[in-house]
Each structure stands twice: as structure tokens, then as C-alpha cells.
């Protein structure tokens, strides 16, 4: 029976040599040839090399229980090799399939709600901290014109503002037409179709103009900011800026925030005009209200206060959208999946915050009588 790995001395059989992955196939064949090999006759004087593959073969030969007690009967075996054999025996003794827990739906639901609330609280804390960081950086640069990033700001104004004019104008025009159709349908039963003009004017000057423009920018621009900064984060470009002593907030965030603060009020104005144009078209084609009558009624019944109320919300929405888009970009880890998930998160958060702030602003202006 003597060979490189198994040596017989009387009734005792010694396992020795290198029991490693490199010799696994040969060791497996040797053990298969030794059908009469008894586990009780095996001694372990020590191995020249032992890894998990060789240890698994020894456990199969000796059995799990005998291997777990290797320290009691193989005292000449080095302690490191004893520990490896015991660990492999414990792993091979563990059941492969764990019994599934019985579902407890109320508990699982409460746990999920709790996890979501903790995640939301952490997210809002990060957002508040990032807003403070952006405001602090802006305050430190506002009186230092030489450090203003004019070129980058103008480029982002073109991308987020000028390029978005067609889609904002088209969407608000169609929504204005739909609002006029619905208003005329309801008011016609009361013989008050002329008040469709007031309905369209109030809705677009106070709410729809700024809200639709902000939602479009949340889906179009916030996602672009997140994807751009996320790609830079994945390529370690932001880390490279930090190693050069440059501030990513100053270089990457402030130009985007300022660009959106300029773009959204202008897009809101475009949205208001387009919505009124859509309502005027429906009034002229379906309600026999001429364009001149539409404009005269608009000037007589609608105060400029409504226009200012709607326009005052645009900078707040713009700041929130830009900050959320940039923050989610900085939170990207290093994979394409992370870029996609944070881009989706930035759009959802931006739209949610825009609608929430719009509702709070509506309550505030109502209480103030504006």
C-alpha cells in the first residue's frame, strides 16, 4: 500500500505528503482504490501541505465526528492543520437547506415600513446637509467674481433651459387646451362658458405653468445631472478633482444650480403663455370667443398678483431639483446599476418634492389671501 500519500506500518495507516488541490484528482483515485481502508486505523503524523480540498477528502475518509475530535487522537498534527480539519468537518456537517421561516405578514409589513422610514429620514438629513454645503460654498464665492464659472453656467442654461423650451411649450399648450375643454363642458350647463377664460388664466398663472415646467425639468434635467455626476464618480474624476485641491461643489454643483435658477423662471413664463394660448385657441374654435375678447377679459379679471405668485415658486422648485439631482449623482458607487438606480431616485424625489412644496405654497398663499 505505500505511496506518496498513504503509508502502512503494521495495522496503522499514515496519511502524509501534500493533500492539496494540485493533487486532488490523484488523491481521489488513490482513496477509491483503497476500499478496505479503515478510519480507525488512520494516523495523522502531519502533512507537508494541506488545504481545503485535501481536508475535504480526509473528512470523507474519517467521517465528520472522528474529524471533529482530531485534536484528541492526532496529537502530532500541527494545530493549524487540526483547526482546518475541524472547520471543514463542521462545514460539511451543516445542513445545506435551512428550513424557511414561517412568514409573519403583520411583522414583516411593520419591519418594511420601519426600514423605509429610517431610509427616508437618512435621505432627508443628507439632503439638508448638502443644501447647507451648497449655500455655504455659494456664499463664499458670491463676492469673488474671478472664481465664477460663467462658461459652465451658460452651457447648462442652454442644455436645461433653451433646449427644453419646445417640449415645455408643447406640453403646456396641450394642457391649456384640455383645461379649456373641460371647463367649457362643465360651465356650459350653467350658461357661463365665458368664465372658461378665468379658469385657464388662474390655473396656469398660479399652478400649471410653474408645476408642469418643474416636473418636466425634474424628469429631464435632474436625471441628466445625476447621470453626468454619477459617470464622473464611477470614472473617479471627482476624486481626481479633490486630489488636485479643487472643490467639486464649486466646479460641478454651483453652475448647475445657478443655471436652473435662471432657466426655470423663464420656462415657467413660456409655460404660462403657451397654456393661455392653448385656452385661447379652444375658446376661439369651440366657444365663439374671439382672441380680442379673450385678452380683454384676461386683462380685466386677472390680477398680476396671480402671475407673481406662480413665478415666485419657480426659484424654489429649481433649487430643490438641482440639489437633489447633484446629490444623487455624488451618491453613485461604481457600477452601471448604481447610476441607473440613483438616476431613477433623483427623478422620483424631485417630482415628489415639487408637488409637496407646491401644495404647501398653495396653502400658504390661501391663508395670506394672495
Tab-separated table of C-alpha atoms in Angstrom:
chain	number	residue	atom	x	y	z
A	1	UNK	CA	0.000	0.000	0.000
A	2	UNK	CA	2.903	2.508	0.349
A	3	UNK	CA	2.781	5.527	-1.928
A	4	UNK	CA	3.318	9.261	-1.766
A	5	UNK	CA	0.275	9.960	0.417
A	6	UNK	CA	-0.641	6.718	2.225
A	7	UNK	CA	1.892	4.580	4.175
A	8	UNK	CA	1.011	1.378	6.054
A	9	UNK	CA	3.027	0.383	9.165
A	10	UNK	CA	1.604	-2.825	10.505
A	11	UNK	CA	-2.051	-2.275	11.228
A	12	UNK	CA	-1.672	1.501	11.260
A	13	UNK	CA	-2.048	3.643	8.122
A	14	UNK	CA	-0.413	7.084	7.966
A	15	UNK	CA	-1.666	9.943	5.782
A	16	UNK	CA	1.159	12.281	4.796
A	17	UNK	CA	2.599	14.340	1.961
A	18	UNK	CA	0.782	17.146	0.159
A	19	UNK	CA	-3.007	16.907	0.352
A	20	UNK	CA	-3.736	19.946	-1.782
A	21	UNK	CA	-5.862	20.910	-4.746
A	22	UNK	CA	-2.972	20.263	-7.110
A	23	UNK	CA	-3.065	16.553	-6.259
A	24	UNK	CA	-6.831	16.307	-5.771
A	25	UNK	CA	-7.562	14.015	-8.740
A	26	UNK	CA	-4.718	11.622	-7.874
A	27	UNK	CA	-5.708	11.588	-4.191
A	28	UNK	CA	-9.307	10.827	-5.138
A	29	UNK	CA	-8.235	7.871	-7.290
A	30	UNK	CA	-5.913	6.554	-4.588
A	31	UNK	CA	-8.650	6.606	-1.956
A	32	UNK	CA	-11.078	4.873	-4.319
A	33	UNK	CA	-8.526	2.076	-4.779
A	34	UNK	CA	-8.235	1.623	-1.013
A	35	UNK	CA	-11.695	0.197	-0.385
A	36	UNK	CA	-10.606	-1.723	2.697
A	37	UNK	CA	-9.045	1.317	4.380
A	38	UNK	CA	-10.460	1.619	7.916
A	39	UNK	CA	-10.907	5.034	9.505
A	40	UNK	CA	-9.935	3.639	12.935
A	41	UNK	CA	-6.520	2.588	11.625
A	42	UNK	CA	-5.617	6.027	10.232
A	43	UNK	CA	-2.973	8.181	11.897
A	44	UNK	CA	-2.073	11.754	11.012
A	45	UNK	CA	1.596	12.458	11.783
A	46	UNK	CA	1.491	15.702	9.820
A	47	UNK	CA	1.236	16.917	6.240
A	48	UNK	CA	3.728	18.783	4.083
A	49	UNK	CA	0.804	20.733	2.679
A	50	UNK	CA	-2.930	20.773	3.436
A	51	UNK	CA	-5.705	22.927	2.000
A	52	UNK	CA	-9.494	22.766	1.964
A	53	UNK	CA	-9.624	20.331	-0.976
A	54	UNK	CA	-7.368	17.813	0.777
A	55	UNK	CA	-9.097	18.355	4.089
A	56	UNK	CA	-12.470	17.553	2.497
A	57	UNK	CA	-11.106	14.203	1.281
A	58	UNK	CA	-9.790	13.380	4.745
A	59	UNK	CA	-13.163	14.227	6.309
A	60	UNK	CA	-14.881	11.939	3.813
A	61	UNK	CA	-12.452	9.168	4.763
A	62	UNK	CA	-12.569	9.589	8.543
A	63	UNK	CA	-16.118	10.786	8.986
A	64	UNK	CA	-17.330	14.049	10.461
A	65	UNK	CA	-17.443	13.005	14.127
A	66	UNK	CA	-13.965	11.463	14.177
A	67	UNK	CA	-12.519	14.500	12.379
A	68	UNK	CA	-14.050	16.907	14.900
A	69	UNK	CA	-12.111	15.055	17.653
A	70	UNK	CA	-8.822	15.121	15.712
A	71	UNK	CA	-7.122	17.059	18.482
A	72	UNK	CA	-7.613	14.152	20.885
A	73	UNK	CA	-6.113	11.342	18.805
A	74	UNK	CA	-3.768	13.135	16.362
A	75	UNK	CA	-1.564	14.999	18.826
A	76	UNK	CA	1.399	15.097	16.442
A	77	UNK	CA	-0.615	17.015	13.826
A	78	UNK	CA	0.175	20.778	13.763
A	79	UNK	CA	-2.501	22.916	15.371
A	80	UNK	CA	-3.169	24.886	12.153
A	81	UNK	CA	-3.911	21.653	10.266
A	82	UNK	CA	-6.072	20.395	13.140
A	83	UNK	CA	-8.096	23.628	13.053
A	84	UNK	CA	-8.542	23.357	9.282
A	85	UNK	CA	-9.806	19.777	9.513
A	86	UNK	CA	-12.248	20.686	12.300
A	87	UNK	CA	-13.545	23.670	10.363
A	88	UNK	CA	-14.097	21.637	7.193
A	89	UNK	CA	-15.829	18.894	9.214
A	90	UNK	CA	-18.188	21.451	10.777
A	91	UNK	CA	-18.946	22.934	7.372
A	92	UNK	CA	-19.664	19.509	5.865
A	93	UNK	CA	-21.855	18.621	8.846
A	94	UNK	CA	-24.057	21.710	8.429
A	95	UNK	CA	-27.342	21.099	6.567
A	96	UNK	CA	-27.421	22.516	3.055
A	97	UNK	CA	-31.068	23.528	3.135
A	98	UNK	CA	-32.176	25.638	6.054
A	99	UNK	CA	-35.808	25.389	6.961
A	100	UNK	CA	-37.602	28.554	5.835
A	101	UNK	CA	-39.124	30.753	8.467
A	102	UNK	CA	-42.861	30.799	8.587
A	103	UNK	CA	-43.965	34.172	7.219
A	104	UNK	CA	-45.454	36.628	9.658
A	105	UNK	CA	-47.094	39.186	7.413
A	106	UNK	CA	-48.002	41.851	10.016
A	107	UNK	CA	-44.478	41.768	11.453
A	108	UNK	CA	-42.862	41.802	8.015
A	109	UNK	CA	-45.049	44.728	6.963
A	110	UNK	CA	-44.155	46.730	10.062
A	111	UNK	CA	-40.464	45.926	9.555
A	112	UNK	CA	-40.641	47.116	5.946
A	113	UNK	CA	-42.392	50.339	6.967
A	114	UNK	CA	-39.767	50.923	9.640
A	115	UNK	CA	-36.914	50.367	7.205
A	116	UNK	CA	-38.484	52.749	4.709
A	117	UNK	CA	-38.936	55.435	7.368
A	118	UNK	CA	-35.330	55.104	8.538
A	119	UNK	CA	-34.134	55.321	4.928
A	120	UNK	CA	-36.342	58.377	4.309
A	121	UNK	CA	-35.052	60.110	7.446
A	122	UNK	CA	-31.445	59.421	6.465
A	123	UNK	CA	-32.122	60.662	2.949
A	124	UNK	CA	-33.658	63.920	4.181
A	125	UNK	CA	-30.738	64.510	6.552
A	126	UNK	CA	-28.302	64.053	3.685
A	127	UNK	CA	-30.343	66.452	1.550
A	128	UNK	CA	-30.393	69.137	4.261
A	129	UNK	CA	-26.662	68.749	4.820
A	130	UNK	CA	-25.966	69.015	1.103
A	131	UNK	CA	-28.170	72.122	0.821
A	132	UNK	CA	-26.162	73.712	3.631
A	133	UNK	CA	-22.904	72.821	1.888
A	134	UNK	CA	-24.101	74.340	-1.408
A	135	UNK	CA	-25.300	77.532	0.298
A	136	UNK	CA	-22.037	77.879	2.228
A	137	UNK	CA	-19.989	77.459	-0.958
A	138	UNK	CA	-22.198	79.932	-2.818
A	139	UNK	CA	-21.866	82.488	-0.008
A	140	UNK	CA	-18.082	82.198	-0.070
A	141	UNK	CA	-17.965	82.806	-3.841
A	142	UNK	CA	-20.657	85.434	-4.348
A	143	UNK	CA	-18.199	88.320	-3.753
A	144	UNK	CA	-15.316	86.694	-5.658
A	145	UNK	CA	-16.248	87.108	-9.338
A	146	UNK	CA	-12.940	85.697	-10.550
A	147	UNK	CA	-13.986	82.244	-9.343
A	148	UNK	CA	-17.393	82.283	-11.012
A	149	UNK	CA	-17.825	79.556	-13.644
A	150	UNK	CA	-19.578	81.665	-16.279
A	151	UNK	CA	-18.884	79.357	-19.230
A	152	UNK	CA	-20.138	76.250	-17.445
A	153	UNK	CA	-23.225	78.099	-16.186
A	154	UNK	CA	-24.137	79.361	-19.657
A	155	UNK	CA	-23.651	75.869	-21.107
A	156	UNK	CA	-26.017	74.392	-18.523
A	157	UNK	CA	-28.561	77.173	-19.158
A	158	UNK	CA	-28.596	76.167	-22.802
A	159	UNK	CA	-28.933	72.470	-22.001
A	160	UNK	CA	-31.522	72.744	-19.233
A	161	UNK	CA	-33.360	75.885	-20.344
A	162	UNK	CA	-33.125	76.759	-24.010
A	163	UNK	CA	-33.261	73.155	-25.234
A	164	UNK	CA	-36.325	72.488	-23.063
A	165	UNK	CA	-38.420	75.337	-24.487
A	166	UNK	CA	-40.105	73.283	-27.267
A	167	UNK	CA	-41.248	70.445	-25.015
A	168	UNK	CA	-42.449	72.815	-22.275
A	169	UNK	CA	-44.330	74.996	-24.759
A	170	UNK	CA	-45.954	71.998	-26.478
A	171	UNK	CA	-46.995	70.294	-23.249
A	172	UNK	CA	-48.450	73.406	-21.604
A	173	UNK	CA	-50.241	74.343	-24.842
A	174	UNK	CA	-51.986	70.977	-24.961
A	175	UNK	CA	-52.809	71.024	-21.240
A	176	UNK	CA	-54.229	74.533	-21.641
A	177	UNK	CA	-56.463	73.269	-24.429
A	178	UNK	CA	-57.595	70.317	-22.297
A	179	UNK	CA	-58.379	72.568	-19.308
A	180	UNK	CA	-60.408	74.867	-21.564
A	181	UNK	CA	-62.349	71.898	-22.993
A	182	UNK	CA	-63.138	70.559	-19.525
A	183	UNK	CA	-64.071	73.979	-18.186
A	184	UNK	CA	-66.338	74.688	-21.127
A	185	UNK	CA	-68.027	71.298	-20.766
A	186	UNK	CA	-68.893	71.948	-17.109
A	187	UNK	CA	-69.711	75.668	-17.390
A	188	UNK	CA	-71.882	75.232	-20.472
A	189	UNK	CA	-74.629	73.680	-18.335
A	190	UNK	CA	-74.779	76.935	-16.351
A	191	UNK	CA	-74.540	79.245	-19.353
A	192	UNK	CA	-71.211	80.595	-18.093
A	193	UNK	CA	-68.758	79.454	-20.756
A	194	UNK	CA	-67.147	82.886	-20.718
A	195	UNK	CA	-65.636	82.032	-17.346
A	196	UNK	CA	-63.501	79.416	-19.086
A	197	UNK	CA	-61.085	82.280	-19.687
A	198	UNK	CA	-60.749	82.897	-15.951
A	199	UNK	CA	-60.357	79.190	-15.280
A	200	UNK	CA	-57.490	78.820	-17.747
A	201	UNK	CA	-55.830	82.037	-16.612
A	202	UNK	CA	-55.981	81.290	-12.880
A	203	UNK	CA	-54.855	77.676	-13.276
A	204	UNK	CA	-51.860	78.435	-15.486
A	205	UNK	CA	-50.698	81.659	-13.861
A	206	UNK	CA	-50.832	80.237	-10.336
A	207	UNK	CA	-50.232	76.494	-10.702
A	208	UNK	CA	-49.950	74.689	-14.011
A	209	UNK	CA	-47.346	76.917	-15.661
A	210	UNK	CA	-44.713	76.518	-12.955
A	211	UNK	CA	-45.746	72.994	-11.938
A	212	UNK	CA	-45.589	71.463	-15.418
A	213	UNK	CA	-42.298	73.192	-16.186
A	214	UNK	CA	-40.813	71.996	-12.885
A	215	UNK	CA	-41.987	68.395	-13.397
A	216	UNK	CA	-40.537	68.378	-16.897
A	217	UNK	CA	-37.219	69.657	-15.593
A	218	UNK	CA	-37.307	67.124	-12.767
A	219	UNK	CA	-37.569	64.324	-15.303
A	220	UNK	CA	-35.307	65.851	-17.917
A	221	UNK	CA	-32.627	67.812	-16.088
A	222	UNK	CA	-32.373	66.196	-12.636
A	223	UNK	CA	-31.803	62.830	-14.288
A	224	UNK	CA	-29.170	64.359	-16.573
A	225	UNK	CA	-27.348	65.919	-13.596
A	226	UNK	CA	-27.363	62.588	-11.743
A	227	UNK	CA	-26.150	60.628	-14.762
A	228	UNK	CA	-23.367	63.121	-15.521
A	229	UNK	CA	-22.047	63.311	-11.966
A	230	UNK	CA	-22.573	59.570	-11.462
A	231	UNK	CA	-20.467	58.789	-14.527
A	232	UNK	CA	-17.756	61.121	-13.232
A	233	UNK	CA	-17.914	59.423	-9.846
A	234	UNK	CA	-17.634	55.974	-11.441
A	235	UNK	CA	-14.634	57.088	-13.506
A	236	UNK	CA	-13.018	58.592	-10.375
A	237	UNK	CA	-12.939	62.035	-11.995
A	238	UNK	CA	-14.385	63.638	-8.865
A	239	UNK	CA	-11.651	62.006	-6.759
A	240	UNK	CA	-9.110	63.383	-9.219
A	241	UNK	CA	-10.513	66.906	-8.714
A	242	UNK	CA	-10.210	66.526	-4.942
A	243	UNK	CA	-6.591	65.348	-5.181
A	244	UNK	CA	-5.801	68.492	-7.200
A	245	UNK	CA	-7.213	70.659	-4.426
A	246	UNK	CA	-10.362	71.635	-6.369
A	247	UNK	CA	-13.826	71.792	-4.825
A	248	UNK	CA	-16.415	69.616	-6.673
A	249	UNK	CA	-19.241	71.715	-5.222
A	250	UNK	CA	-17.774	74.856	-6.721
A	251	UNK	CA	-16.872	73.283	-10.060
A	252	UNK	CA	-19.789	70.915	-10.674
A	253	UNK	CA	-22.758	71.779	-8.462
A	254	UNK	CA	-22.986	75.570	-8.352
A	255	UNK	CA	-23.031	76.072	-12.158
A	256	UNK	CA	-25.890	73.576	-12.418
A	257	UNK	CA	-27.842	75.121	-9.548
A	258	UNK	CA	-27.439	78.680	-10.869
A	259	UNK	CA	-28.337	77.565	-14.394
A	260	UNK	CA	-31.566	76.004	-13.162
A	261	UNK	CA	-32.381	79.067	-11.027
A	262	UNK	CA	-32.251	81.108	-14.239
A	263	UNK	CA	-33.857	78.571	-16.569
A	264	UNK	CA	-36.952	77.520	-14.625
A	265	UNK	CA	-38.482	81.030	-14.188
A	266	UNK	CA	-38.033	81.616	-17.926
A	267	UNK	CA	-39.555	78.237	-18.753
A	268	UNK	CA	-42.397	78.999	-16.345
A	269	UNK	CA	-43.121	82.200	-18.240
A	270	UNK	CA	-43.091	80.263	-21.524
A	271	UNK	CA	-45.410	77.658	-20.000
A	272	UNK	CA	-47.869	80.322	-18.836
A	273	UNK	CA	-48.034	81.936	-22.265
A	274	UNK	CA	-48.384	78.582	-24.037
A	275	UNK	CA	-51.157	77.459	-21.677
A	276	UNK	CA	-53.050	80.680	-22.242
A	277	UNK	CA	-52.541	80.264	-25.987
A	278	UNK	CA	-54.000	76.751	-25.823
A	279	UNK	CA	-57.008	78.014	-23.905
A	280	UNK	CA	-57.453	80.916	-26.341
A	281	UNK	CA	-57.376	78.523	-29.300
A	282	UNK	CA	-60.129	76.347	-27.793
A	283	UNK	CA	-62.148	79.445	-26.880
A	284	UNK	CA	-61.895	80.750	-30.433
A	285	UNK	CA	-62.656	77.455	-32.177
A	286	UNK	CA	-65.255	75.909	-29.874
A	287	UNK	CA	-66.756	78.649	-27.708
A	288	UNK	CA	-67.062	81.510	-30.233
A	289	UNK	CA	-64.895	83.702	-28.025
A	290	UNK	CA	-62.570	85.816	-30.130
A	291	UNK	CA	-58.930	86.335	-29.291
A	292	UNK	CA	-59.543	90.030	-28.606
A	293	UNK	CA	-62.365	89.206	-26.185
A	294	UNK	CA	-60.139	86.602	-24.541
A	295	UNK	CA	-57.394	89.181	-24.000
A	296	UNK	CA	-59.778	91.883	-22.784
A	297	UNK	CA	-61.378	89.504	-20.254
A	298	UNK	CA	-57.940	88.352	-19.184
A	299	UNK	CA	-56.777	91.908	-18.567
A	300	UNK	CA	-59.982	92.859	-16.735
A	301	UNK	CA	-60.459	89.836	-14.467
A	302	UNK	CA	-56.968	88.518	-13.758
A	303	UNK	CA	-54.668	90.438	-11.474
A	304	UNK	CA	-50.895	90.491	-11.908
A	305	UNK	CA	-50.703	89.041	-8.394
A	306	UNK	CA	-51.551	85.604	-9.769
A	307	UNK	CA	-48.665	85.836	-12.217
A	308	UNK	CA	-46.247	86.843	-9.438
A	309	UNK	CA	-47.496	84.061	-7.140
A	310	UNK	CA	-46.814	81.452	-9.806
A	311	UNK	CA	-43.449	82.896	-10.772
A	312	UNK	CA	-42.282	83.160	-7.141
A	313	UNK	CA	-42.368	79.368	-6.781
A	314	UNK	CA	-40.040	78.746	-9.730
A	315	UNK	CA	-36.700	79.525	-7.993
A	316	UNK	CA	-37.585	77.294	-5.034
A	317	UNK	CA	-38.502	74.398	-7.291
A	318	UNK	CA	-35.370	74.960	-9.390
A	319	UNK	CA	-33.081	74.895	-6.355
A	320	UNK	CA	-34.634	71.706	-4.989
A	321	UNK	CA	-34.485	69.916	-8.361
A	322	UNK	CA	-30.847	70.874	-8.971
A	323	UNK	CA	-29.690	69.954	-5.463
A	324	UNK	CA	-31.426	66.562	-5.500
A	325	UNK	CA	-30.040	65.737	-8.945
A	326	UNK	CA	-26.481	66.620	-7.924
A	327	UNK	CA	-26.699	64.853	-4.542
A	328	UNK	CA	-27.875	61.599	-6.126
A	329	UNK	CA	-25.014	61.848	-8.600
A	330	UNK	CA	-22.495	62.093	-5.770
A	331	UNK	CA	-24.082	59.055	-4.080
A	332	UNK	CA	-23.374	56.763	-7.063
A	333	UNK	CA	-20.973	53.973	-6.103
A	334	UNK	CA	-19.129	52.466	-9.046
A	335	UNK	CA	-21.420	50.296	-11.125
A	336	UNK	CA	-23.772	50.967	-14.008
A	337	UNK	CA	-26.628	49.620	-11.876
A	338	UNK	CA	-25.900	52.246	-9.235
A	339	UNK	CA	-26.024	55.010	-11.849
A	340	UNK	CA	-29.418	53.790	-13.048
A	341	UNK	CA	-30.924	53.400	-9.571
A	342	UNK	CA	-29.780	56.834	-8.381
A	343	UNK	CA	-30.979	58.454	-11.612
A	344	UNK	CA	-34.422	56.960	-11.025
A	345	UNK	CA	-34.286	58.045	-7.384
A	346	UNK	CA	-33.427	61.641	-8.318
A	347	UNK	CA	-36.421	61.895	-10.680
A	348	UNK	CA	-38.845	60.414	-8.140
A	349	UNK	CA	-37.542	62.584	-5.293
A	350	UNK	CA	-37.591	65.752	-7.404
A	351	UNK	CA	-41.173	65.269	-8.592
A	352	UNK	CA	-42.310	64.365	-5.070
A	353	UNK	CA	-40.650	67.426	-3.537
A	354	UNK	CA	-42.012	69.739	-6.260
A	355	UNK	CA	-45.586	68.575	-5.689
A	356	UNK	CA	-45.173	68.704	-1.897
A	357	UNK	CA	-43.759	72.237	-1.963
A	358	UNK	CA	-46.466	73.335	-4.396
A	359	UNK	CA	-49.164	72.059	-2.049
A	360	UNK	CA	-47.578	73.843	0.925
A	361	UNK	CA	-47.229	77.040	-1.115
A	362	UNK	CA	-50.904	76.858	-2.163
A	363	UNK	CA	-51.954	76.581	1.491
A	364	UNK	CA	-49.675	79.459	2.460
A	365	UNK	CA	-50.921	81.793	-0.287
A	366	UNK	CA	-54.519	80.884	0.506
A	367	UNK	CA	-54.049	81.765	4.182
A	368	UNK	CA	-52.328	85.017	3.199
A	369	UNK	CA	-55.161	85.904	0.813
A	370	UNK	CA	-52.842	86.270	-2.172
